mmCIF file of C-alpha atoms and ligand atoms in Angstrom:
data_model
loop_
_atom_site.group_PDB
_atom_site.id
_atom_site.type_symbol
_atom_site.label_atom_id
_atom_site.label_comp_id
_atom_site.label_asym_id
_atom_site.label_seq_id
_atom_site.Cartn_x
_atom_site.Cartn_y
_atom_site.Cartn_z
ATOM 1 C CA MET A 229 0.053 0.319 0.161
ATOM 2 C CA LEU A 230 1.252 3.531 -0.851
ATOM 3 C CA ARG A 231 1.624 5.835 2.299
ATOM 4 C CA TYR A 232 3.322 8.934 2.696
ATOM 5 C CA PHE A 233 3.269 11.796 5.149
ATOM 6 C CA THR A 234 5.670 15.187 5.387
ATOM 7 C CA ALA A 235 7.157 16.713 8.008
ATOM 8 C CA GLY A 236 8.946 20.258 8.667
ATOM 9 C CA GLU A 237 8.538 23.951 9.436
ATOM 10 C CA SER A 238 8.330 26.522 6.890
ATOM 11 C CA HIS A 239 11.405 28.575 8.582
ATOM 12 C CA GLY A 240 12.790 25.532 9.774
ATOM 13 C CA GLU A 241 16.105 23.803 8.667
ATOM 14 C CA ALA A 242 14.515 21.165 6.293
ATOM 15 C CA LEU A 243 11.472 19.573 5.505
ATOM 16 C CA VAL A 244 11.236 15.519 4.987
ATOM 17 C CA ALA A 245 8.851 13.912 3.004
ATOM 18 C CA PHE A 246 8.638 9.658 3.352
ATOM 19 C CA LEU A 247 6.774 7.446 0.584
ATOM 20 C CA SER A 248 6.150 3.747 1.511
ATOM 21 C CA GLY A 249 5.142 1.240 -0.606
ATOM 22 C CA VAL A 250 6.860 2.237 -3.945
ATOM 23 C CA PRO A 251 7.761 -1.798 -5.828
ATOM 24 C CA ALA A 252 11.866 -2.363 -6.264
ATOM 25 C CA GLY A 253 13.588 -1.446 -9.106
ATOM 26 C CA LEU A 254 11.571 2.059 -10.356
ATOM 27 C CA LYS A 255 14.230 3.834 -11.854
ATOM 28 C CA VAL A 256 14.901 7.584 -10.076
ATOM 29 C CA ASP A 257 15.370 10.178 -12.272
ATOM 30 C CA GLN A 258 16.716 13.475 -10.081
ATOM 31 C CA ALA A 259 16.945 15.868 -12.361
ATOM 32 C CA PHE A 260 13.031 15.260 -13.011
ATOM 33 C CA LEU A 261 12.528 15.191 -9.091
ATOM 34 C CA ASP A 262 14.326 18.431 -9.007
ATOM 35 C CA ARG A 263 12.772 20.077 -12.339
ATOM 36 C CA GLU A 264 9.343 19.429 -10.445
ATOM 37 C CA LEU A 265 9.950 21.031 -7.457
ATOM 38 C CA TRP A 266 11.480 23.670 -9.438
ATOM 39 C CA ARG A 267 8.112 24.089 -11.524
ATOM 40 C CA ARG A 268 6.129 24.700 -7.828
ATOM 41 C CA GLN A 269 8.505 27.437 -7.449
ATOM 42 C CA GLN A 270 7.532 29.607 -10.637
ATOM 43 C CA GLY A 271 4.781 31.706 -11.613
ATOM 44 C CA TYR A 272 3.831 35.457 -11.835
ATOM 45 C CA GLY A 273 2.952 37.546 -8.687
ATOM 46 C CA ARG A 274 5.720 34.988 -6.313
ATOM 47 C CA GLY A 275 7.174 36.714 -3.165
ATOM 48 C CA GLY A 276 11.012 37.396 -2.154
ATOM 49 C CA ARG A 277 10.712 33.457 -0.467
ATOM 50 C CA MET A 278 10.991 32.069 -3.603
ATOM 51 C CA LYS A 279 14.245 33.436 -4.503
ATOM 52 C CA ILE A 280 15.779 32.566 -1.403
ATOM 53 C CA GLU A 281 14.859 28.809 -1.993
ATOM 54 C CA ARG A 282 16.354 26.490 -4.814
ATOM 55 C CA ASP A 283 14.750 23.152 -3.413
ATOM 56 C CA THR A 284 16.464 19.766 -4.600
ATOM 57 C CA ALA A 285 15.455 16.335 -3.180
ATOM 58 C CA HIS A 286 17.937 15.063 -1.003
ATOM 59 C CA ILE A 287 17.418 11.158 -1.153
ATOM 60 C CA LEU A 288 18.283 9.699 2.003
ATOM 61 C CA SER A 289 16.746 6.226 2.189
ATOM 62 C CA GLY A 290 15.096 3.645 0.027
ATOM 63 C CA VAL A 291 17.081 4.400 -3.339
ATOM 64 C CA ARG A 292 20.667 2.386 -3.749
ATOM 65 C CA HIS A 293 22.215 2.923 -7.336
ATOM 66 C CA GLY A 294 19.368 4.646 -8.946
ATOM 67 C CA VAL A 295 16.572 2.480 -8.501
ATOM 68 C CA THR A 296 13.933 1.961 -5.920
ATOM 69 C CA ILE A 297 14.705 -0.727 -3.326
ATOM 70 C CA GLY A 298 11.147 -1.583 -2.047
ATOM 71 C CA SER A 299 12.340 0.003 1.769
ATOM 72 C CA PRO A 300 10.740 3.091 2.388
ATOM 73 C CA ILE A 301 12.007 6.506 0.895
ATOM 74 C CA SER A 302 12.604 9.483 2.896
ATOM 75 C CA ILE A 303 13.695 13.217 0.628
ATOM 76 C CA LEU A 304 14.605 16.258 2.832
ATOM 77 C CA LEU A 305 14.571 19.358 1.222
ATOM 78 C CA GLU A 306 16.753 21.696 3.085
ATOM 79 C CA ASN A 307 15.347 25.141 3.752
ATOM 80 C CA LYS A 308 17.688 27.547 2.438
ATOM 81 C CA ASP A 309 16.056 30.336 4.897
ATOM 82 C CA TRP A 310 17.234 28.015 8.247
ATOM 83 C CA LYS A 311 20.541 30.481 8.275
ATOM 84 C CA ASN A 312 18.564 33.868 9.010
ATOM 85 C CA TRP A 313 15.919 31.428 11.246
ATOM 86 C CA GLN A 314 18.471 29.780 13.527
ATOM 87 C CA GLU A 315 18.205 31.967 16.160
ATOM 88 C CA SER A 316 14.700 33.068 16.249
ATOM 89 C CA LEU A 317 13.451 29.231 15.712
ATOM 90 C CA PRO A 318 15.527 26.862 17.337
ATOM 91 C CA VAL A 319 14.925 23.331 18.412
ATOM 92 C CA GLU A 320 16.393 23.950 21.961
ATOM 93 C CA GLU A 321 15.404 26.607 23.955
ATOM 94 C CA GLY A 322 17.399 29.182 23.045
ATOM 95 C CA ASP A 323 16.832 33.001 23.542
ATOM 96 C CA PRO A 324 13.103 34.335 24.208
ATOM 97 C CA THR A 325 14.251 37.815 23.530
ATOM 98 C CA LYS A 326 15.233 36.699 19.576
ATOM 99 C CA HIS A 327 11.861 34.416 19.139
ATOM 100 C CA LYS A 328 9.945 36.047 16.103
ATOM 101 C CA ARG A 329 6.405 36.575 17.272
ATOM 102 C CA VAL A 330 2.990 36.320 15.327
ATOM 103 C CA ALA A 331 1.225 39.068 17.572
ATOM 104 C CA SER A 332 -2.029 38.940 16.015
ATOM 105 C CA PRO A 333 -3.410 36.282 13.909
ATOM 106 C CA ARG A 334 -3.963 36.944 10.145
ATOM 107 C CA PRO A 335 -7.730 36.842 8.680
ATOM 108 C CA GLY A 336 -7.696 33.426 6.288
ATOM 109 C CA HIS A 337 -5.193 31.879 7.992
ATOM 110 C CA ALA A 338 -4.642 29.018 10.231
ATOM 111 C CA ASP A 339 -2.950 31.384 13.144
ATOM 112 C CA LEU A 340 -6.218 31.689 15.554
ATOM 113 C CA ALA A 341 -7.799 28.607 14.989
ATOM 114 C CA GLY A 342 -4.424 26.950 15.391
ATOM 115 C CA ALA A 343 -3.365 29.061 18.690
ATOM 116 C CA LEU A 344 -6.779 28.553 20.262
ATOM 117 C CA LYS A 345 -6.801 24.592 19.422
ATOM 118 C CA TYR A 346 -2.487 24.041 20.871
ATOM 119 C CA ASN A 347 -3.229 26.801 23.260
ATOM 120 C CA PHE A 348 -0.601 28.986 22.312
ATOM 121 C CA PRO A 349 -0.073 33.125 23.066
ATOM 122 C CA GLU A 350 0.622 33.687 19.282
ATOM 123 C CA ALA A 351 0.686 32.057 15.913
ATOM 124 C CA ARG A 352 4.378 31.086 15.346
ATOM 125 C CA TYR A 353 4.095 27.796 15.602
ATOM 126 C CA VAL A 354 0.912 27.741 13.633
ATOM 127 C CA LEU A 355 2.142 29.582 11.340
ATOM 128 C CA GLU A 356 5.206 27.471 10.896
ATOM 129 C CA ARG A 357 3.380 24.215 10.277
ATOM 130 C CA ALA A 358 0.432 25.519 8.467
ATOM 131 C CA SER A 359 2.453 27.935 5.466
ATOM 132 C CA ALA A 360 2.132 25.861 1.889
ATOM 133 C CA ARG A 361 6.280 25.606 2.071
ATOM 134 C CA GLU A 362 5.009 22.405 3.035
ATOM 135 C CA SER A 363 3.449 21.816 -0.370
ATOM 136 C CA ALA A 364 7.299 21.327 -1.156
ATOM 137 C CA ALA A 365 7.394 17.601 0.133
ATOM 138 C CA ARG A 366 4.425 16.774 -1.346
ATOM 139 C CA VAL A 367 5.865 18.043 -4.841
ATOM 140 C CA ALA A 368 9.380 16.038 -4.312
ATOM 141 C CA ILE A 369 7.225 12.503 -3.280
ATOM 142 C CA GLY A 370 4.637 12.839 -6.262
ATOM 143 C CA GLY A 371 7.740 13.281 -8.507
ATOM 144 C CA LEU A 372 8.236 9.888 -7.635
ATOM 145 C CA ALA A 373 4.459 8.683 -7.858
ATOM 146 C CA LYS A 374 4.619 10.066 -11.369
ATOM 147 C CA LEU A 375 7.874 8.421 -12.517
ATOM 148 C CA LEU A 376 5.855 5.269 -11.247
ATOM 149 C CA LEU A 377 2.859 6.159 -13.558
ATOM 150 C CA ARG A 378 4.770 6.854 -16.470
ATOM 151 C CA ALA A 379 6.545 3.758 -16.415
ATOM 152 C CA LEU A 380 2.839 2.799 -16.581
ATOM 153 C CA GLY A 381 2.277 5.699 -19.753
ATOM 154 C CA ILE A 382 0.408 7.644 -17.760
ATOM 155 C CA GLU A 383 1.131 11.434 -17.431
ATOM 156 C CA VAL A 384 0.046 14.210 -14.996
ATOM 157 C CA LEU A 385 0.418 17.896 -15.753
ATOM 158 C CA SER A 386 -1.952 21.010 -15.239
ATOM 159 C CA HIS A 387 -2.662 24.557 -16.203
ATOM 160 C CA VAL A 388 -4.032 27.587 -15.012
ATOM 161 C CA THR A 389 -7.476 28.758 -16.253
ATOM 162 C CA SER A 390 -8.462 31.437 -14.454
ATOM 163 C CA VAL A 391 -6.808 34.058 -12.244
ATOM 164 C CA GLY A 392 -8.931 36.225 -10.360
ATOM 165 C CA THR A 393 -11.862 37.515 -12.878
ATOM 166 C CA ALA A 394 -9.280 36.966 -16.010
ATOM 167 C CA SER A 395 -10.450 33.430 -17.461
ATOM 168 C CA ILE A 396 -9.746 30.993 -20.203
ATOM 169 C CA ALA A 397 -13.944 30.695 -19.918
ATOM 170 C CA ASN A 398 -15.064 27.004 -20.422
ATOM 171 C CA LYS A 399 -12.275 26.499 -23.452
ATOM 172 C CA GLU A 400 -11.078 22.691 -22.837
ATOM 173 C CA ILE A 401 -7.397 22.794 -23.769
ATOM 174 C CA PRO A 402 -6.148 19.887 -25.124
ATOM 175 C CA TRP A 403 -3.424 17.482 -23.650
ATOM 176 C CA ASP A 404 -0.646 18.330 -26.391
ATOM 177 C CA GLU A 405 -1.423 22.067 -25.314
ATOM 178 C CA ILE A 406 -1.092 21.324 -21.262
ATOM 179 C CA ALA A 407 2.197 18.747 -21.951
ATOM 180 C CA THR A 408 3.802 21.812 -23.993
ATOM 181 C CA LEU A 409 3.592 24.212 -21.249
ATOM 182 C CA ARG A 410 5.834 22.034 -19.144
ATOM 183 C CA ASN A 411 9.024 22.585 -21.023
ATOM 184 C CA ARG A 412 8.584 26.558 -20.687
ATOM 185 C CA GLU A 413 11.577 28.025 -19.054
ATOM 186 C CA GLU A 414 9.988 31.100 -17.670
ATOM 187 C CA GLY A 415 6.758 30.068 -15.767
ATOM 188 C CA LEU A 416 4.657 33.442 -15.910
ATOM 189 C CA LEU A 417 0.801 31.917 -14.975
ATOM 190 C CA ASN A 418 1.067 28.565 -16.855
ATOM 191 C CA CYS A 419 -1.990 29.222 -18.879
ATOM 192 C CA ALA A 420 -1.814 28.056 -22.344
ATOM 193 C CA ASP A 421 -4.406 30.723 -24.186
ATOM 194 C CA ALA A 422 -2.070 33.468 -24.454
ATOM 195 C CA GLY A 423 -4.465 36.573 -24.961
ATOM 196 C CA ALA A 424 -5.989 34.673 -20.978
ATOM 197 C CA GLU A 425 -2.273 34.950 -19.779
ATOM 198 C CA GLN A 426 -2.173 38.472 -20.290
ATOM 199 C CA ARG A 427 -5.437 39.124 -18.892
ATOM 200 C CA MET A 428 -4.272 37.120 -15.829
ATOM 201 C CA LYS A 429 -0.751 38.983 -15.537
ATOM 202 C CA GLU A 430 -2.895 42.398 -15.216
ATOM 203 C CA GLU A 431 -4.476 40.819 -12.426
ATOM 204 C CA VAL A 432 -1.640 39.936 -10.324
ATOM 205 C CA ASP A 433 -0.161 43.310 -11.798
ATOM 206 C CA HIS A 434 -3.084 45.063 -9.948
ATOM 207 C CA ALA A 435 -3.214 43.301 -7.137
ATOM 208 C CA LEU A 436 0.767 44.098 -6.173
ATOM 209 C CA LYS A 437 0.062 47.575 -6.942
ATOM 210 C CA THR A 438 -2.817 47.776 -4.678
ATOM 211 C CA GLY A 439 -1.283 45.562 -1.946
ATOM 212 C CA ASP A 440 -4.014 43.112 -2.118
ATOM 213 C CA SER A 441 -4.245 39.462 -3.156
ATOM 214 C CA VAL A 442 -5.930 36.974 -6.314
ATOM 215 C CA GLY A 443 -7.305 33.896 -6.215
ATOM 216 C CA GLY A 444 -7.822 31.537 -9.149
ATOM 217 C CA VAL A 445 -8.364 28.178 -10.469
ATOM 218 C CA PHE A 446 -6.325 25.544 -11.936
ATOM 219 C CA GLU A 447 -6.973 22.289 -13.654
ATOM 220 C CA VAL A 448 -4.732 19.018 -13.087
ATOM 221 C CA VAL A 449 -5.236 16.788 -16.061
ATOM 222 C CA ALA A 450 -4.069 12.823 -16.301
ATOM 223 C CA HIS A 451 -3.712 11.444 -19.510
ATOM 224 C CA ASN A 452 -3.753 8.062 -20.869
ATOM 225 C CA VAL A 453 -5.637 6.150 -17.416
ATOM 226 C CA PRO A 454 -6.790 3.368 -18.282
ATOM 227 C CA PRO A 455 -10.395 2.435 -17.120
ATOM 228 C CA GLY A 456 -10.774 0.847 -13.917
ATOM 229 C CA LEU A 457 -9.071 3.211 -10.977
ATOM 230 C CA GLY A 458 -11.225 3.068 -8.144
ATOM 231 C CA THR A 459 -14.389 1.767 -7.279
ATOM 232 C CA TYR A 460 -17.928 2.318 -6.550
ATOM 233 C CA ALA A 461 -18.060 -0.415 -4.319
ATOM 234 C CA GLN A 462 -17.307 1.801 -1.458
ATOM 235 C CA TRP A 463 -17.752 5.485 -0.641
ATOM 236 C CA ASP A 464 -14.557 5.398 0.538
ATOM 237 C CA GLU A 465 -12.934 3.703 -2.521
ATOM 238 C CA ARG A 466 -14.155 5.973 -5.353
ATOM 239 C CA LEU A 467 -11.836 7.929 -7.355
ATOM 240 C CA ASP A 468 -13.900 11.429 -7.556
ATOM 241 C CA ALA A 469 -13.697 11.322 -3.298
ATOM 242 C CA LEU A 470 -10.152 10.189 -3.257
ATOM 243 C CA LEU A 471 -8.925 12.879 -5.867
ATOM 244 C CA ALA A 472 -11.586 15.580 -4.354
ATOM 245 C CA ALA A 473 -9.365 14.986 -0.696
ATOM 246 C CA ALA A 474 -6.503 14.874 -2.086
ATOM 247 C CA VAL A 475 -6.475 18.471 -4.236
ATOM 248 C CA MET A 476 -8.717 19.863 -0.860
ATOM 249 C CA SER A 477 -5.630 19.188 0.737
ATOM 250 C CA LEU A 478 -3.970 21.858 -0.664
ATOM 251 C CA GLN A 479 -3.141 25.226 1.335
ATOM 252 C CA ALA A 480 -5.623 27.770 0.326
ATOM 253 C CA VAL A 481 -7.983 25.166 -1.911
ATOM 254 C CA LYS A 482 -11.892 25.696 -1.212
ATOM 255 C CA ALA A 483 -13.644 24.253 -4.158
ATOM 256 C CA VAL A 484 -12.500 21.266 -6.334
ATOM 257 C CA GLU A 485 -14.350 20.067 -9.292
ATOM 258 C CA ILE A 486 -14.000 16.962 -11.511
ATOM 259 C CA GLY A 487 -15.047 17.700 -14.987
ATOM 260 C CA ALA A 488 -17.855 20.215 -15.746
ATOM 261 C CA GLY A 489 -19.005 19.695 -12.281
ATOM 262 C CA ILE A 490 -19.992 23.339 -11.807
ATOM 263 C CA THR A 491 -21.787 24.275 -14.787
ATOM 264 C CA ALA A 492 -23.186 20.369 -15.406
ATOM 265 C CA ALA A 493 -25.599 21.958 -12.050
ATOM 266 C CA ALA A 494 -26.977 24.186 -14.148
ATOM 267 C CA SER A 495 -27.401 22.318 -17.303
ATOM 268 C CA PRO A 496 -29.665 19.645 -18.613
ATOM 269 C CA GLY A 497 -28.722 15.526 -18.955
ATOM 270 C CA SER A 498 -28.624 15.688 -22.549
ATOM 271 C CA ALA A 499 -25.971 18.539 -22.483
ATOM 272 C CA VAL A 500 -23.269 17.233 -19.665
ATOM 273 C CA HIS A 501 -23.268 13.328 -20.728
ATOM 274 C CA ASP A 502 -20.971 12.069 -22.641
ATOM 275 C CA GLU A 503 -22.275 9.923 -25.358
ATOM 276 C CA ILE A 504 -20.859 6.351 -25.904
ATOM 277 C CA GLY A 505 -19.111 5.274 -29.323
ATOM 278 C CA TYR A 506 -17.398 2.365 -30.718
ATOM 279 C CA LYS A 507 -14.172 2.310 -32.598
ATOM 280 C CA LYS A 508 -12.258 -1.179 -32.255
ATOM 281 C CA THR A 509 -8.618 0.723 -32.403
ATOM 282 C CA GLU A 510 -9.195 3.449 -30.331
ATOM 283 C CA SER A 511 -8.752 3.873 -26.744
ATOM 284 C CA PHE A 512 -8.053 0.672 -23.952
ATOM 285 C CA ALA A 513 -11.295 -1.138 -25.237
ATOM 286 C CA GLY A 514 -12.356 0.435 -28.713
ATOM 287 C CA PHE A 515 -15.196 3.104 -26.704
ATOM 288 C CA THR A 516 -15.329 6.769 -27.630
ATOM 289 C CA ARG A 517 -16.384 9.556 -26.260
ATOM 290 C CA ARG A 518 -17.191 12.824 -28.154
ATOM 291 C CA ARG A 519 -16.663 14.808 -24.968
ATOM 292 C CA ASN A 520 -15.542 14.520 -21.703
ATOM 293 C CA ASN A 521 -18.169 16.664 -19.029
ATOM 294 C CA ALA A 522 -17.411 13.539 -16.680
ATOM 295 C CA GLY A 523 -13.290 14.488 -16.575
ATOM 296 C CA GLY A 524 -12.755 10.746 -16.840
ATOM 297 C CA ILE A 525 -14.874 9.448 -14.221
ATOM 298 C CA GLU A 526 -18.095 7.783 -13.693
ATOM 299 C CA GLY A 527 -19.506 6.226 -10.664
ATOM 300 C CA GLY A 528 -16.333 6.896 -8.874
ATOM 301 C CA VAL A 529 -14.560 4.620 -11.689
ATOM 302 C CA SER A 530 -11.505 6.295 -14.153
ATOM 303 C CA ASN A 531 -13.554 5.468 -17.348
ATOM 304 C CA GLY A 532 -10.319 5.560 -19.758
ATOM 305 C CA GLU A 533 -11.065 9.022 -20.671
ATOM 306 C CA ASP A 534 -8.240 12.573 -19.182
ATOM 307 C CA ILE A 535 -9.015 12.799 -15.506
ATOM 308 C CA ARG A 536 -9.249 16.396 -14.952
ATOM 309 C CA VAL A 537 -9.563 17.630 -11.317
ATOM 310 C CA ARG A 538 -10.168 21.923 -11.061
ATOM 311 C CA GLY A 539 -9.029 23.041 -7.533
ATOM 312 C CA TYR A 540 -10.375 26.776 -6.561
ATOM 313 C CA LEU A 541 -7.905 28.973 -4.335
ATOM 314 C CA LYS A 542 -8.826 31.333 -2.441
ATOM 315 C CA PRO A 543 -7.250 35.049 -2.896
ATOM 316 C CA ILE A 544 -3.634 34.665 -0.951
ATOM 317 C CA SER A 545 -4.151 35.542 3.013
ATOM 318 C CA THR A 546 -1.615 37.312 3.603
ATOM 319 C CA LEU A 547 -2.090 41.346 2.479
ATOM 320 C CA ARG A 548 0.648 44.052 1.958
ATOM 321 C CA ARG A 549 -2.738 46.291 3.186
ATOM 322 C CA PRO A 550 -3.429 43.897 6.194
ATOM 323 C CA LEU A 551 -7.123 43.533 7.345
ATOM 324 C CA GLU A 552 -8.242 44.352 10.747
ATOM 325 C CA SER A 553 -7.160 42.062 13.388
ATOM 326 C CA VAL A 554 -6.878 41.917 17.692
ATOM 327 C CA ASP A 555 -3.273 41.206 19.073
ATOM 328 C CA PHE A 556 -3.447 37.934 21.263
ATOM 329 C CA ALA A 557 -1.375 39.890 24.168
ATOM 330 C CA THR A 558 -3.386 43.041 24.979
ATOM 331 C CA ARG A 559 -6.835 42.275 22.698
ATOM 332 C CA GLU A 560 -6.993 45.649 21.793
ATOM 333 C CA PRO A 561 -7.913 45.934 17.382
ATOM 334 C CA VAL A 562 -4.988 45.863 15.299
ATOM 335 C CA LYS A 563 -4.066 45.256 12.140
ATOM 336 C CA ALA A 564 -3.075 41.729 10.983
ATOM 337 C CA ALA A 565 0.574 41.002 11.166
ATOM 338 C CA TYR A 566 1.948 40.561 7.695
ATOM 339 C CA GLU A 567 5.338 38.240 6.929
ATOM 340 C CA ARG A 568 7.098 38.144 3.435
ATOM 341 C CA SER A 569 4.459 36.644 0.906
ATOM 342 C CA ASP A 570 3.095 35.819 -2.160
ATOM 343 C CA VAL A 571 0.209 37.707 -4.179
ATOM 344 C CA CYS A 572 -0.614 34.817 -6.427
ATOM 345 C CA VAL A 573 -0.106 31.351 -6.298
ATOM 346 C CA VAL A 574 -2.213 29.426 -8.617
ATOM 347 C CA PRO A 575 0.547 28.131 -10.936
ATOM 348 C CA ALA A 576 2.116 26.217 -8.334
ATOM 349 C CA ALA A 577 -1.154 25.476 -6.967
ATOM 350 C CA GLY A 578 -1.465 23.299 -9.660
ATOM 351 C CA VAL A 579 1.568 21.897 -9.457
ATOM 352 C CA ALA A 580 1.377 20.965 -6.018
ATOM 353 C CA ALA A 581 -1.575 19.106 -6.771
ATOM 354 C CA GLU A 582 -0.327 17.118 -9.947
ATOM 355 C CA ALA A 583 1.437 15.683 -6.721
ATOM 356 C CA MET A 584 -2.198 14.733 -5.116
ATOM 357 C CA VAL A 585 -3.479 13.406 -7.792
ATOM 358 C CA ALA A 586 0.105 11.837 -9.128
ATOM 359 C CA LEU A 587 0.015 10.339 -5.506
ATOM 360 C CA THR A 588 -3.421 8.998 -5.699
ATOM 361 C CA LEU A 589 -3.386 7.763 -9.147
ATOM 362 C CA ALA A 590 -0.124 5.755 -7.752
ATOM 363 C CA ARG A 591 -2.168 4.620 -4.684
ATOM 364 C CA CYS A 592 -5.043 3.117 -7.163
ATOM 365 C CA VAL A 593 -2.300 1.582 -9.689
ATOM 366 C CA LEU A 594 -0.780 -0.642 -6.932
ATOM 367 C CA GLU A 595 -4.446 -1.306 -4.962
ATOM 368 C CA LYS A 596 -5.177 -3.036 -8.628
ATOM 369 C CA PHE A 597 -1.802 -4.278 -10.080
ATOM 370 C CA GLY A 598 -0.082 -4.879 -7.029
ATOM 371 C CA GLY A 599 4.090 -5.875 -7.289
ATOM 372 C CA ASP A 600 6.765 -5.574 -5.226
ATOM 373 C CA SER A 601 9.020 -5.036 -7.732
ATOM 374 C CA ILE A 602 7.882 -2.830 -11.208
ATOM 375 C CA GLY A 603 8.618 -5.775 -13.286
ATOM 376 C CA GLU A 604 5.751 -7.576 -11.275
ATOM 377 C CA THR A 605 3.367 -4.213 -11.556
ATOM 378 C CA LEU A 606 3.912 -3.860 -15.127
ATOM 379 C CA ARG A 607 3.201 -7.815 -16.464
ATOM 380 C CA ASN A 608 -0.046 -7.552 -13.974
ATOM 381 C CA PHE A 609 -0.966 -4.107 -15.906
ATOM 382 C CA SER A 610 0.018 -5.018 -18.998
ATOM 383 C CA GLY A 611 -2.397 -8.536 -18.343
ATOM 384 C CA TYR A 612 -5.211 -6.116 -17.523
ATOM 385 C CA LEU A 613 -4.280 -4.335 -20.863
ATOM 386 C CA ASP A 614 -4.606 -7.194 -22.841
ATOM 387 C CA GLN A 615 -8.445 -8.065 -21.217
ATOM 388 C CA LEU A 616 -9.028 -4.565 -21.965
ATOM 389 C CA ARG A 617 -8.052 -5.003 -25.663
ATOM 390 C CA GLN A 618 -10.049 -8.499 -25.492
ATOM 391 C CA TYR A 619 -13.221 -7.056 -24.373
HETATM 392 C C1 FMN B 871 1.947 27.207 -3.253
HETATM 393 C C2 FMN B 871 1.139 27.781 -2.475
HETATM 394 C C3 FMN B 871 2.108 28.840 -1.701
HETATM 395 C C4 FMN B 871 1.275 30.038 -0.889
HETATM 396 N N1 FMN B 871 1.784 30.960 -0.718
HETATM 397 C C5 FMN B 871 1.540 31.862 0.357
HETATM 398 C C6 FMN B 871 1.949 32.850 0.614
HETATM 399 O O1 FMN B 871 2.862 33.242 -0.033
HETATM 400 N N2 FMN B 871 1.113 33.738 1.801
HETATM 401 C C7 FMN B 871 -0.124 33.319 1.658
HETATM 402 O O2 FMN B 871 -0.889 34.036 2.668
HETATM 403 N N3 FMN B 871 -0.254 32.420 1.563
HETATM 404 C C8 FMN B 871 0.131 31.947 0.591
HETATM 405 N N4 FMN B 871 -0.905 30.453 0.656
HETATM 406 C C9 FMN B 871 -1.797 29.792 1.228
HETATM 407 C C10 FMN B 871 -1.918 29.615 2.465
HETATM 408 O O3 FMN B 871 -0.823 28.684 3.044
HETATM 409 C C11 FMN B 871 -2.994 28.816 3.118
HETATM 410 O O4 FMN B 871 -4.225 30.065 2.809
HETATM 411 C C12 FMN B 871 -3.495 28.840 4.807
HETATM 412 O O5 FMN B 871 -2.589 28.209 5.422
HETATM 413 C C13 FMN B 871 -4.812 29.237 5.189
HETATM 414 O O6 FMN B 871 -4.805 27.225 4.829
HETATM 415 P P1 FMN B 871 -6.301 27.414 4.091
HETATM 416 O O7 FMN B 871 -6.257 28.641 2.980
HETATM 417 O O8 FMN B 871 -5.790 25.802 3.424
HETATM 418 O O9 FMN B 871 -7.308 27.169 4.912
HETATM 419 C C14 FMN B 871 -0.259 29.651 -0.711
HETATM 420 C C15 FMN B 871 -0.712 28.303 -1.127
HETATM 421 C C16 FMN B 871 0.319 27.433 -1.952
HETATM 422 C C17 FMN B 871 -0.532 26.237 -2.353
#
């Protein structure tokens, strides 16, 4: 069973990610993992932190001689900013006069809820773990999940469909166009429509100028996924439910949509459901669709079409022109604390969501095909593909 979790504070020494259950013999492409981390750090509207961090995945265990060995994998991501925080956030007691308090909770952050829950007098420790710096650790292990999926011919990527009010509307971007975005050297807003991307940039510029922030929507697409991952048999094994939880678990994601879920709710059934055709030479088993409003999932099971999952991000909570708050110590009204911040993170959130989708699909793949070695997994997979072809 594929299991994973992460540890680490935003301004601590490092983040650590653990991934257990990867079959032995999977070739690990270090450059690919680092490129994934680089992609998460891109995007127009990022703050100063991204100029400090240059993430690399330092693999500590579970990989030897360039391949996985079936043992738990741990990956360390150094926080370059740690050198500036060693006195204010030490592991040992340290000098309390050097600690950096978060004196007033920032609306939209975990600050107040976390301080009340853990009985902290201020929000430093809350911020440290609730921060989306943690998503870098997910991207590192998500990269390994992508390598596993790639061995089966499955690819996972994302693109941005809106920032603030600028959007590509309901245009469906074909897989090939999404795939070309991956090779861009300059991230901008990871949008496949140049006109919309320019309008998105203007939205970010406006937020930068006014001390405000913007949210938006990304879409993760998983390509070449065979039918049969997930099941309707039990509520917590439905692929749509698993993907929704995985993507919703990312910081600032406030809604998740599968396929055309949101517009579908206001449309007649005839305009929504994807009619079925048949052409022996096409798809996994010859069944075809003219459109993919279902986003590749029906009844909680992948149906062989591209899986499309959208994540809706609220605008960034930290504002250069802060909102009203209350001082933790005095309870007097004050402006919320400000700490260096991004203004727009939609492309980066999309990359982090790719990792969550890849980890979820990898878990489903391993549940269906099993295998302690990648050879065994691929043999079982290939037998299933034969079954589909002969259906
Ligand atoms: C990649 C990424 C980067 C983020 N960077 C920031 C940031 O610089 N400043 C900020 O206030 N929020 C940032 N956020 C969002 C917060 O982490 C998030 O809103 C906050 O932790 C509260 O959690 P919630 O929005 O899920 O309720 C980022 C989110 C993501 C996905």
